Coordinates of C-alpha atoms in Angstrom, one line a residue:
Chain F
M14 CA 20.8 -13.4 -22.6
M15 CA 18.2 -15.6 -23.9
I16 CA 15.4 -13.6 -25.4
L17 CA 12.9 -16.4 -26.0
N18 CA 12.6 -17.9 -22.6
A19 CA 9.7 -19.9 -21.0
K20 CA 8.1 -16.9 -19.3
F21 CA 7.9 -15.0 -22.6
L22 CA 6.6 -17.9 -24.6
I23 CA 3.9 -19.0 -22.1
G24 CA 3.0 -15.4 -21.4
M25 CA 2.5 -14.7 -25.1
L26 CA 0.6 -17.9 -25.6
C27 CA -1.9 -17.0 -22.8
L28 CA -2.4 -13.4 -24.0
G29 CA -2.6 -14.6 -27.7
L30 CA -5.3 -17.0 -26.7
I31 CA -7.4 -14.3 -25.0
V32 CA -6.8 -11.6 -27.6
G33 CA -7.6 -14.1 -30.3
M34 CA -10.8 -15.0 -28.5
A35 CA -11.8 -11.3 -28.1
L36 CA -11.2 -10.6 -31.8
G37 CA -12.3 -13.8 -33.5
G38 CA -14.5 -15.6 -31.0
Q39 CA -17.7 -14.8 -32.8
F40 CA -16.6 -17.0 -35.7
L41 CA -16.3 -20.0 -33.4
S42 CA -19.7 -19.7 -31.8
P43 CA -22.9 -18.9 -33.7
Y44 CA -24.7 -17.8 -30.5
D45 CA -25.6 -14.4 -29.2
P46 CA -24.2 -13.7 -25.7
D47 CA -27.5 -12.3 -24.5
E48 CA -29.9 -14.6 -26.2
Q49 CA -31.9 -16.6 -23.6
D50 CA -33.2 -20.1 -24.2
L51 CA -34.7 -21.5 -21.0
M52 CA -35.4 -24.8 -22.7
S53 CA -31.6 -25.4 -22.8
A54 CA -30.6 -24.0 -19.5
L55 CA -27.5 -25.4 -17.8
E56 CA -26.5 -27.7 -20.6
P57 CA -23.0 -29.2 -20.1
P58 CA -20.2 -28.5 -22.5
T59 CA -20.2 -30.5 -25.7
I60 CA -18.1 -30.8 -28.8
D61 CA -21.0 -31.5 -31.1
H62 CA -21.3 -29.4 -34.2
D63 CA -23.4 -26.2 -33.4
G64 CA -23.5 -27.3 -29.8
H65 CA -22.5 -25.1 -26.8
I66 CA -18.8 -25.8 -26.5
F67 CA -18.6 -24.3 -22.9
G68 CA -22.2 -25.2 -22.1
T69 CA -25.0 -22.8 -21.2
D70 CA -25.8 -20.8 -18.1
H71 CA -29.0 -20.8 -15.9
L72 CA -30.8 -18.7 -18.6
G73 CA -29.7 -20.9 -21.4
R74 CA -27.2 -18.4 -22.7
D75 CA -24.1 -19.7 -24.5
V76 CA -21.2 -19.6 -22.0
F77 CA -18.6 -19.3 -24.8
A78 CA -20.3 -16.3 -26.4
R79 CA -20.5 -14.6 -23.1
M80 CA -16.8 -15.4 -22.5
V81 CA -15.9 -13.6 -25.7
S82 CA -17.9 -10.6 -24.6
G83 CA -16.1 -10.8 -21.2
A84 CA -12.7 -10.9 -22.9
R85 CA -13.5 -7.7 -24.8
V86 CA -14.6 -5.9 -21.7
S87 CA -11.6 -7.0 -19.7
L88 CA -9.1 -6.1 -22.3
L89 CA -10.8 -2.8 -23.1
I90 CA -10.9 -1.7 -19.5
G91 CA -7.4 -2.9 -18.8
A92 CA -6.0 -1.0 -21.8
C93 CA -7.9 2.2 -21.0
V94 CA -6.9 2.1 -17.3
V95 CA -3.2 1.6 -18.1
T96 CA -3.2 4.3 -20.7
L97 CA -5.0 6.8 -18.6
S98 CA -3.1 6.2 -15.4
G99 CA 0.3 5.8 -17.2
V100 CA 0.1 9.1 -19.1
F101 CA -1.2 11.0 -16.1
G102 CA 1.3 9.4 -13.7
V103 CA 4.3 9.9 -15.8
M104 CA 3.3 13.6 -16.6
A105 CA 2.6 14.3 -12.9
G106 CA 5.7 12.7 -11.7
A107 CA 8.1 14.2 -14.3
L108 CA 6.6 17.7 -13.8
S109 CA 6.7 17.4 -10.0
G110 CA 10.3 16.3 -9.9
Y111 CA 11.4 18.8 -12.6
W112 CA 9.7 21.8 -11.0
G113 CA 10.4 20.9 -7.4
G114 CA 9.3 23.4 -4.7
L115 CA 5.7 23.9 -3.7
R116 CA 4.2 22.2 -6.7
D117 CA 6.2 19.1 -5.9
V118 CA 4.9 19.1 -2.3
V119 CA 1.3 19.3 -3.6
V120 CA 1.8 16.3 -5.9
Q121 CA 3.5 14.3 -3.2
K122 CA 0.6 15.0 -0.8
L123 CA -1.8 13.7 -3.4
V124 CA 0.3 10.6 -3.8
E125 CA 0.3 10.0 -0.1
T126 CA -3.4 10.6 0.2
F127 CA -4.5 8.2 -2.5
W128 CA -1.9 5.6 -1.4
A129 CA -3.5 5.6 2.1
F130 CA -6.6 3.8 0.8
P131 CA -6.7 0.0 0.7
P132 CA -6.6 -0.9 -3.1
I133 CA -10.1 -2.0 -4.1
L134 CA -11.9 -0.1 -1.3
L135 CA -11.5 3.3 -3.0
A136 CA -12.8 2.0 -6.3
L137 CA -15.7 0.5 -4.4
A138 CA -16.5 3.8 -2.7
I139 CA -16.3 5.7 -6.0
L140 CA -18.7 3.3 -7.8
A141 CA -21.0 3.2 -4.8
F142 CA -21.3 7.0 -4.5
L143 CA -21.0 8.1 -8.2
G144 CA -22.9 5.2 -9.7
Q145 CA -22.1 2.4 -12.2
S146 CA -20.9 3.0 -15.7
L147 CA -18.1 2.0 -18.0
A148 CA -16.5 5.4 -17.6
N149 CA -16.8 5.3 -13.8
V150 CA -15.2 1.9 -13.6
I151 CA -12.2 3.1 -15.7
F152 CA -11.9 6.2 -13.5
A153 CA -12.2 4.2 -10.3
L154 CA -9.5 1.8 -11.3
S155 CA -7.2 4.5 -12.5
V156 CA -7.4 6.6 -9.3
Q157 CA -4.6 4.7 -7.5
R158 CA -2.8 3.2 -10.5
W159 CA -1.0 6.4 -11.6
I160 CA 1.0 6.4 -8.4
P161 CA 3.8 3.9 -9.3
Y162 CA 4.5 5.8 -12.5
C163 CA 4.5 9.1 -10.7
R164 CA 7.0 7.9 -8.2
I165 CA 9.4 6.5 -10.8
A166 CA 9.1 9.5 -13.1
R167 CA 9.7 11.9 -10.2
A168 CA 12.8 10.1 -9.0
Q169 CA 14.1 10.1 -12.6
A170 CA 13.3 13.8 -13.1
L171 CA 15.0 14.8 -9.8
V172 CA 18.2 13.1 -11.0
L173 CA 18.1 14.3 -14.6
R174 CA 17.2 18.0 -14.0
N175 CA 20.7 18.6 -12.6
K176 CA 22.5 17.0 -15.5
D177 CA 24.6 19.1 -17.8
F178 CA 22.7 18.2 -20.9
V179 CA 19.5 19.4 -19.4
A180 CA 21.1 22.6 -18.3
A181 CA 22.5 23.0 -21.9
A182 CA 19.1 22.5 -23.3
Q183 CA 17.7 25.1 -21.0
V184 CA 20.5 27.6 -21.9
M185 CA 19.6 27.1 -25.5
G186 CA 16.0 28.1 -24.7
A187 CA 14.3 24.8 -24.3
G188 CA 11.0 25.0 -22.5
T189 CA 9.7 22.6 -19.9
S190 CA 7.7 20.5 -22.4
W191 CA 10.8 20.1 -24.7
V192 CA 13.0 19.0 -21.8
L193 CA 10.4 16.5 -20.6
Y194 CA 9.7 15.2 -24.1
K195 CA 13.4 14.9 -25.2
H196 CA 15.3 14.2 -22.1
I197 CA 13.2 12.9 -19.3
I198 CA 10.4 10.7 -20.7
P199 CA 12.7 8.7 -23.1
N200 CA 14.6 7.5 -20.0
L201 CA 11.4 6.3 -18.4
I202 CA 10.1 4.1 -21.2
S203 CA 11.4 0.7 -20.1
T204 CA 10.4 1.0 -16.5
T205 CA 7.0 2.3 -17.5
V206 CA 6.4 -0.6 -19.8
V207 CA 7.2 -3.0 -16.9
I208 CA 4.8 -1.2 -14.5
A209 CA 2.1 -1.0 -17.2
T210 CA 2.2 -4.8 -17.8
F211 CA 1.8 -5.6 -14.1
S212 CA -0.7 -2.8 -13.6
M213 CA -2.9 -4.2 -16.5
A214 CA -2.9 -7.5 -14.7
T215 CA -4.1 -6.0 -11.4
A216 CA -6.6 -3.8 -13.3
I217 CA -8.2 -6.8 -15.0
L218 CA -8.4 -8.6 -11.6
A219 CA -9.9 -5.6 -9.9
E220 CA -12.5 -5.1 -12.7
A221 CA -13.5 -8.8 -12.3
S222 CA -13.7 -8.4 -8.6
L223 CA -15.9 -5.3 -8.9
S224 CA -18.2 -7.1 -11.5
F225 CA -18.3 -10.1 -9.2
L226 CA -19.6 -7.8 -6.4
G227 CA -22.2 -6.4 -8.9
L228 CA -20.5 -3.0 -8.9
G229 CA -18.5 -3.0 -12.1
V230 CA -19.7 -2.6 -15.6
P231 CA -23.6 -2.4 -15.8
P232 CA -24.9 -6.0 -15.6
S233 CA -26.5 -5.8 -19.1
I234 CA -23.0 -6.4 -20.5
A235 CA -21.5 -9.9 -20.0
T236 CA -18.2 -9.8 -18.0
W237 CA -16.1 -12.6 -16.5
G238 CA -16.7 -11.3 -13.0
G239 CA -20.4 -11.0 -13.5
M240 CA -20.7 -14.5 -15.0
L241 CA -18.9 -15.9 -11.9
S242 CA -21.2 -14.1 -9.6
E243 CA -24.3 -15.5 -11.4
G244 CA -22.8 -19.0 -11.8
R245 CA -21.8 -19.2 -8.2
T246 CA -25.3 -20.4 -7.2
Y247 CA -25.3 -23.3 -9.6
V248 CA -21.7 -24.3 -9.1
T249 CA -22.3 -27.6 -7.4
T250 CA -24.7 -28.8 -10.2
A251 CA -23.1 -27.0 -13.2
W252 CA -19.4 -26.4 -12.7
W253 CA -18.9 -25.0 -16.2
V254 CA -20.7 -21.7 -15.5
A255 CA -18.2 -20.7 -12.9
V256 CA -15.0 -22.6 -14.0
F257 CA -14.7 -21.1 -17.5
P258 CA -15.0 -17.4 -16.7
G259 CA -12.6 -17.8 -13.8
L260 CA -10.2 -19.6 -16.2
G261 CA -10.5 -16.6 -18.6
I262 CA -9.4 -14.2 -15.9
F263 CA -6.6 -16.5 -14.7
V264 CA -5.1 -17.0 -18.1
T265 CA -5.2 -13.3 -18.9
V266 CA -3.6 -12.2 -15.6
L267 CA -1.1 -15.1 -15.7
G268 CA 0.0 -14.1 -19.2
L269 CA 0.4 -10.4 -18.2
N270 CA 2.3 -11.4 -15.0
L271 CA 4.7 -13.7 -16.9
L272 CA 5.3 -11.1 -19.6
G273 CA 5.9 -8.5 -16.9
D274 CA 8.4 -10.7 -15.2
W275 CA 10.2 -11.3 -18.5
L276 CA 10.3 -7.6 -19.3
R277 CA 11.7 -6.8 -15.9
D278 CA 14.4 -9.5 -16.3
T279 CA 15.2 -8.2 -19.7
F280 CA 15.3 -4.5 -19.0
D281 CA 16.7 -4.4 -15.6
P282 CA 17.5 -7.4 -13.5
K283 CA 18.1 -5.4 -10.3
E284 CA 15.0 -3.3 -10.4
T285 CA 12.7 -4.0 -7.6
L286 CA 9.3 -2.5 -8.3
N287 CA 6.8 -2.0 -5.6
L288 CA 3.4 -2.7 -7.1
R289 CA 0.0 -3.5 -5.9
Chain L
M2 CA 11.9 5.4 20.8
P3 CA 8.7 6.8 22.4
R4 CA 9.6 10.1 20.8
M5 CA 9.9 8.5 17.4
T6 CA 6.6 6.8 17.9
L7 CA 4.9 10.1 18.8
I8 CA 6.3 11.9 15.8
R9 CA 5.2 9.1 13.5
L10 CA 1.7 9.2 15.0
A11 CA 1.5 12.9 14.6
G12 CA 2.5 12.5 11.0
I13 CA -0.8 10.7 10.2
I14 CA -3.0 13.7 11.1
P15 CA -2.6 15.4 7.7
V16 CA -3.1 12.1 5.9
V17 CA -6.3 11.4 7.8
L18 CA -7.6 14.9 7.0
L19 CA -6.8 14.5 3.3
V20 CA -8.3 11.0 3.2
S21 CA -11.5 12.2 4.8
A22 CA -11.5 15.1 2.3
V23 CA -11.5 12.6 -0.5
I24 CA -14.4 10.7 1.0
F25 CA -16.3 13.9 1.7
G26 CA -15.6 15.1 -1.9
L27 CA -17.0 11.8 -3.3
L28 CA -20.1 12.2 -1.2
R29 CA -20.7 15.7 -2.6
L30 CA -19.9 14.7 -6.2
A31 CA -22.6 12.0 -6.0
P32 CA -25.6 12.8 -8.2
G33 CA -28.7 14.0 -6.4
D34 CA -29.3 16.1 -3.3
A35 CA -26.9 15.2 -0.4
A36 CA -29.7 15.4 2.2
D37 CA -31.8 12.9 0.3
M38 CA -28.8 10.5 0.1
L39 CA -28.2 10.6 3.8
V40 CA -31.7 9.5 4.8
S41 CA -33.7 6.5 3.7
P42 CA -35.8 6.9 0.5
E43 CA -39.1 6.8 2.5
A44 CA -38.0 9.4 5.0
S45 CA -40.3 12.3 5.9
E46 CA -39.6 16.0 5.2
Q47 CA -38.8 16.4 8.8
E48 CA -36.1 13.7 8.8
V49 CA -34.5 15.3 5.7
A50 CA -34.4 18.6 7.5
M51 CA -32.8 16.9 10.5
A52 CA -30.1 15.3 8.3
R53 CA -29.5 18.7 6.6
Q54 CA -28.9 20.2 10.0
R55 CA -26.8 17.4 11.4
W56 CA -24.4 17.4 8.5
G57 CA -24.5 21.2 8.1
L58 CA -25.7 21.0 4.5
D59 CA -27.0 24.6 4.4
E60 CA -23.6 26.0 5.4
P61 CA -20.7 26.7 3.1
L62 CA -18.5 23.8 1.9
P63 CA -15.6 24.3 4.4
A64 CA -18.0 24.4 7.3
Q65 CA -19.7 21.2 6.0
Y66 CA -16.3 19.5 5.7
L67 CA -15.5 20.6 9.3
K68 CA -18.7 19.1 10.5
F69 CA -18.0 15.9 8.6
V70 CA -14.5 15.6 10.2
V71 CA -15.9 16.3 13.7
N72 CA -18.6 13.6 13.2
M73 CA -16.0 11.1 11.9
A74 CA -13.7 11.8 14.9
R75 CA -16.6 11.1 17.2
L76 CA -17.3 7.9 15.2
D77 CA -20.7 9.3 14.5
F78 CA -21.7 8.2 11.0
G79 CA -25.4 8.6 11.5
K80 CA -28.1 5.9 11.3
S81 CA -28.1 3.0 8.7
F82 CA -31.3 3.1 6.5
R83 CA -31.4 -0.6 6.3
Y84 CA -30.8 -1.6 9.9
H85 CA -32.2 1.5 11.6
E86 CA -29.3 1.4 13.9
D87 CA -26.2 3.5 14.7
V88 CA -23.6 2.8 12.0
F89 CA -20.6 2.5 14.2
S90 CA -22.3 0.0 16.6
L91 CA -23.1 -2.1 13.5
I92 CA -19.5 -2.0 12.4
R93 CA -18.2 -2.8 15.8
L94 CA -20.3 -5.9 16.0
R95 CA -18.9 -7.1 12.7
M96 CA -15.3 -6.1 13.2
P97 CA -14.1 -9.2 15.2
A98 CA -15.2 -11.6 12.4
T99 CA -13.1 -9.6 9.9
L100 CA -10.1 -9.3 12.1
E101 CA -10.2 -13.0 13.0
L102 CA -10.3 -14.1 9.4
A103 CA -7.5 -11.6 8.4
A104 CA -5.3 -12.6 11.3
V105 CA -5.6 -16.3 10.7
S106 CA -5.0 -15.8 7.0
I107 CA -1.8 -13.8 7.4
V108 CA -0.4 -16.2 9.9
L109 CA -1.2 -19.1 7.7
A110 CA 0.3 -17.4 4.6
S111 CA 3.5 -16.4 6.5
L112 CA 3.9 -19.9 8.1
L113 CA 3.7 -21.5 4.6
A114 CA 5.4 -18.9 2.5
L115 CA 8.5 -18.1 4.6
P116 CA 9.9 -21.6 4.8
F117 CA 9.2 -22.2 1.1
G118 CA 10.9 -18.8 0.2
V119 CA 14.0 -19.6 2.2
L120 CA 14.2 -23.2 0.8
A121 CA 13.8 -22.0 -2.7
A122 CA 16.6 -19.4 -2.2
V123 CA 18.9 -21.9 -0.5
R124 CA 18.4 -24.4 -3.4
K125 CA 18.3 -21.7 -6.1
G126 CA 17.7 -23.2 -9.5
G127 CA 16.6 -26.5 -8.2
V128 CA 13.4 -28.4 -8.7
L129 CA 11.8 -26.9 -5.6
D130 CA 12.8 -23.4 -6.6
N131 CA 11.2 -23.7 -10.0
L132 CA 8.1 -25.3 -8.5
V133 CA 7.8 -22.5 -5.9
S134 CA 8.1 -19.9 -8.7
I135 CA 5.4 -21.5 -10.7
V136 CA 3.0 -21.9 -7.8
A137 CA 3.7 -18.3 -6.6
I138 CA 3.0 -16.7 -10.0
A139 CA -0.2 -18.8 -10.4
G140 CA -1.3 -17.9 -6.9
V141 CA -1.0 -14.2 -7.7
S142 CA -2.8 -14.5 -11.0
A143 CA -5.9 -16.5 -9.8
P144 CA -8.8 -14.3 -8.7
T145 CA -9.6 -14.8 -5.0
F146 CA -13.3 -15.3 -5.6
W147 CA -12.7 -18.0 -8.2
M148 CA -10.3 -19.9 -5.9
G149 CA -12.9 -19.6 -3.2
I150 CA -15.6 -21.0 -5.5
L151 CA -13.4 -23.9 -6.6
L152 CA -12.5 -24.8 -3.1
V153 CA -16.2 -24.8 -2.2
L154 CA -16.9 -27.0 -5.2
V155 CA -14.3 -29.5 -4.1
F156 CA -14.3 -29.5 -0.3
S157 CA -18.0 -28.7 0.4
G158 CA -19.7 -29.9 -2.8
E159 CA -17.8 -33.1 -3.7
L160 CA -16.0 -34.2 -0.6
K161 CA -18.6 -32.7 1.9
L162 CA -15.7 -32.1 4.4
L163 CA -16.0 -28.4 5.2
P164 CA -18.9 -26.0 5.5
S165 CA -19.1 -23.4 2.7
S166 CA -20.7 -20.4 4.5
G167 CA -21.0 -18.7 7.8
R168 CA -18.9 -18.7 11.0
L169 CA -20.7 -21.3 13.1
P170 CA -23.6 -23.8 12.6
L171 CA -27.1 -22.5 13.1
G172 CA -28.2 -22.6 16.8
S173 CA -24.6 -22.8 18.1
D174 CA -24.5 -22.1 21.8
L175 CA -21.2 -20.1 21.8
V176 CA -21.6 -17.1 24.1
P177 CA -19.9 -14.0 22.5
V178 CA -17.5 -12.3 24.8
T179 CA -14.8 -10.8 22.6
G180 CA -16.6 -11.6 19.3
F181 CA -13.6 -13.6 18.2
N182 CA -15.0 -17.1 18.0
L183 CA -11.7 -18.9 18.5
I184 CA -11.0 -16.9 21.7
D185 CA -14.6 -17.2 23.0
A186 CA -14.5 -21.0 22.6
L187 CA -11.3 -21.2 24.5
L188 CA -12.6 -18.9 27.2
A189 CA -15.6 -21.1 27.6
G190 CA -13.3 -24.1 27.7
R191 CA -15.3 -25.7 24.9
L192 CA -13.0 -27.6 22.6
D193 CA -15.9 -28.9 20.5
L194 CA -16.9 -25.3 19.7
L195 CA -13.3 -24.4 18.9
R196 CA -13.1 -27.3 16.4
Q197 CA -16.4 -26.1 14.8
A198 CA -15.2 -22.6 14.6
L199 CA -11.9 -23.7 13.0
M200 CA -13.8 -25.8 10.4
F201 CA -15.8 -22.8 9.3
L202 CA -12.7 -20.6 9.3
L203 CA -10.6 -23.0 7.2
L204 CA -11.9 -22.5 3.7
P205 CA -12.1 -18.7 3.7
A206 CA -8.7 -18.4 5.5
V207 CA -7.0 -20.7 3.0
T208 CA -8.5 -18.8 0.1
L209 CA -7.2 -15.5 1.4
A210 CA -3.8 -17.0 2.3
L211 CA -3.2 -18.6 -1.1
N212 CA -3.5 -15.2 -2.7
M213 CA -0.9 -13.7 -0.4
M214 CA 1.5 -16.7 -0.3
G215 CA 2.7 -16.1 -3.8
I216 CA 4.0 -12.7 -3.2
I217 CA 5.5 -13.4 0.2
T218 CA 7.3 -16.5 -1.1
R219 CA 8.8 -14.6 -4.0
V220 CA 10.0 -11.7 -1.9
T221 CA 11.4 -14.0 0.8
R222 CA 13.3 -15.9 -1.9
S223 CA 14.8 -12.8 -3.5
A224 CA 15.6 -11.2 -0.1
V225 CA 17.5 -14.3 1.0
I226 CA 19.4 -14.4 -2.3
D227 CA 20.4 -10.8 -2.0
V228 CA 21.6 -11.2 1.5
A229 CA 23.6 -14.3 0.5
Q230 CA 25.8 -12.1 -1.7
E231 CA 26.9 -9.9 1.2
D232 CA 30.5 -10.1 2.5
F233 CA 29.5 -11.2 6.0
V234 CA 28.0 -14.4 4.5
S235 CA 31.3 -15.2 2.8
T236 CA 33.1 -14.6 6.1
A237 CA 30.7 -16.9 7.8
V238 CA 31.3 -19.6 5.2
A239 CA 35.1 -19.0 5.5
K240 CA 34.9 -19.4 9.2
G241 CA 33.5 -22.8 8.6
L242 CA 30.1 -22.2 10.2
S243 CA 27.5 -24.9 9.6
R244 CA 25.0 -24.4 6.9
S245 CA 22.0 -24.2 9.2
R246 CA 23.8 -21.6 11.4
I247 CA 24.5 -19.5 8.3
V248 CA 20.9 -19.7 7.1
F249 CA 19.2 -19.1 10.5
R250 CA 21.7 -16.8 12.1
H251 CA 22.9 -14.7 9.2
L252 CA 20.6 -15.0 6.2
V253 CA 17.1 -15.1 7.6
P254 CA 17.4 -12.2 10.2
N255 CA 18.8 -9.9 7.5
A256 CA 16.2 -10.8 5.0
L257 CA 13.4 -10.0 7.4
V258 CA 13.3 -6.2 6.6
P259 CA 12.2 -6.5 3.0
V260 CA 9.9 -9.3 4.0
T261 CA 8.2 -7.2 6.6
T262 CA 7.7 -4.4 4.1
I263 CA 6.0 -6.7 1.7
V264 CA 3.9 -8.4 4.4
G265 CA 2.8 -4.9 5.4
L266 CA 2.0 -3.9 1.8
E267 CA 0.1 -7.2 1.4
L268 CA -2.2 -6.1 4.3
G269 CA -3.8 -3.7 1.8
A270 CA -4.4 -6.6 -0.5
L271 CA -5.6 -8.6 2.5
I272 CA -8.3 -6.0 3.3
S273 CA -9.5 -5.9 -0.3
G274 CA -9.3 -9.6 -0.6
S275 CA -11.2 -10.1 2.6
I276 CA -14.1 -8.1 1.4
I277 CA -14.5 -10.5 -1.6
V278 CA -13.8 -13.6 0.4
E279 CA -16.3 -12.6 3.0
V280 CA -18.9 -12.2 0.3
V281 CA -18.1 -15.6 -1.3
F282 CA -18.3 -17.5 2.1
S283 CA -21.1 -15.3 3.6
W284 CA -18.7 -14.6 6.4
P285 CA -20.5 -12.1 8.7
G286 CA -17.8 -9.4 8.8
M287 CA -17.4 -5.8 7.7
G288 CA -16.9 -6.9 4.1
T289 CA -20.3 -8.5 3.7
L290 CA -21.8 -5.6 5.6
L291 CA -20.2 -3.2 3.0
Y292 CA -21.5 -5.4 0.2
Q293 CA -25.0 -5.3 1.6
A294 CA -24.8 -1.6 2.3
I295 CA -23.7 -0.8 -1.2
S296 CA -26.3 -3.0 -2.8
V297 CA -29.2 -1.1 -1.1
R298 CA -27.4 2.3 -1.4
D299 CA -27.2 2.7 2.3
I300 CA -24.9 5.8 2.2
P301 CA -24.3 6.4 5.9
L302 CA -23.3 2.7 6.4
T303 CA -21.2 2.6 3.3
T304 CA -19.3 5.8 4.3
G305 CA -18.8 4.5 7.8
I306 CA -17.3 1.2 6.7
V307 CA -15.1 2.9 4.1
V308 CA -13.7 5.3 6.7
V309 CA -13.1 2.5 9.3
Y310 CA -11.4 0.2 6.7
T311 CA -9.2 3.1 5.6
F312 CA -8.2 4.0 9.1
I313 CA -7.4 0.5 10.0
F314 CA -5.1 0.4 6.9
I315 CA -3.4 3.6 7.9
L316 CA -2.9 2.3 11.4
I317 CA -1.4 -1.0 10.2
N318 CA 1.1 0.9 8.0
I319 CA 2.2 2.9 11.1
L320 CA 2.6 -0.3 13.1
I321 CA 4.7 -1.7 10.2
D322 CA 6.9 1.4 10.3
L323 CA 7.4 1.0 14.0
A324 CA 8.1 -2.7 13.6
Y325 CA 11.3 -1.8 11.6
L326 CA 12.6 -0.1 14.8
I327 CA 12.4 -3.4 16.5
I328 CA 13.7 -5.6 13.7
D329 CA 16.5 -3.5 12.3
P330 CA 19.0 -1.9 14.7
R331 CA 20.3 0.2 11.8
V332 CA 16.9 2.0 11.5
R333 CA 16.9 2.6 15.2
A334 CA 20.3 4.1 15.0
A335 CA 19.5 6.3 12.0
Q336 CA 16.3 7.6 13.7
A337 CA 18.0 8.4 17.0
K338 CA 20.4 10.8 15.2

């Protein structure tokens, strides 16, 4: 099997570009993302020294500096959502499958309930009712994302709990947490990583959609979705205000999807994961 | 089969109750007094008291939930603050626009994606296969609203070929009968209006379809490849059947089950996507209504739309389940046991 294939290389390139921008972007642009300069509003992109390489928006803010801020927000939210939903989903699924019985029924009813909502709608409702904040965005995006992990972990736990080595561990006095930690969770790692990669892609897309609708992170912080929403009005006269932030989202999500595909091919070619 | 349908339909009752409990819980978790949220900010003391009574806010939580469920079942979501009208009649007015856009998009996406998926699978590893894979993964990765904005930039801004917002030109004399513009234009026998309605529909529908095409193409491709490895395909080849007969009589029908599943799952994405596409193209459907309701914190209207969208989604999933009975004789046989 070829490890270094095109999906891996292009995926890493895309992600490297965005992570590099989030970490080192401020060295490339001397401008502050929130500094307004109405005299230089809607200036086109230029490669002049100290110019605005991605142009300026309708308030004269540097588009590149705002892109850097957007990259940080997207990656931060994506990482938080994946960690939160992944840990919760794997724990809930593994316990539900391992325990069985009434507790399993309760967890499965929860899964069924949250799965019954159309994807972005539940997040929209949560933010509309509970109000906008970074924490609420992360919560709203995690509320459905734990389910794929939960399903896989439960299925695995159901199979493994009847295996002799688990019975042997129990006979020797191992508690639930030991069995989960030593015997069930290690078997889930490769599948979980694949789910997490795709899930981060959809989380970043969803965050951008929410910000585009004005419901994501508070508007005082520059985000890709928010920039697109503001730039939309000027798109016919100043294409750069809407094209660059969209490109940022596209490159990030494309990178994650390609890496997810590569990981899936590498770990388990037959696995068909059902993801939103 | 009618019995199966009834059992399936009865099975959604607990889901509907749990889903409404989640929405009820969110409403109660919201900061501030519930009664103040359910009336407009400039409401009088008396109106607040009426809302309190209407939603049973002085009663214990279980009784409040019961009242909430009963009101939902009667499609009584209260009055919108912004429009001072009954919430459900507002939603009903906007629903045809959303359904029209969604239906045209899914048909467009399937018509394009299915042939490409089958072709890519039949010529696996070829130029077309690689091209389809690249386009598919790019389609999934591009945000819908960005695609929409780019299409507007090119087709409305630069080429001035298609309108960028709305459903019909201002002052159009189309008489609404069903609320579906395409059907109404046909009923009136007005081909000029049909053409206009299609022009307005094209950009939003293509934007929404592009997003779904990627996934449908990929799944069709892998489903056809999976089926091609089955023994009955080898038998068909050994019998000397023609290539087209093998593809259309043996491969495609058997690949339809996974494809139906994914098209069904995509309907969830279609609903979320349509909210955003409606906002981008100022399409006067439920999505823009939700957007407006949320931006002015119109809680009754927001709740009503969330409930209606969710129930439509649950209903679609049931229909997909029932569709398996028609497509796949094996499912029919298994359920009859």
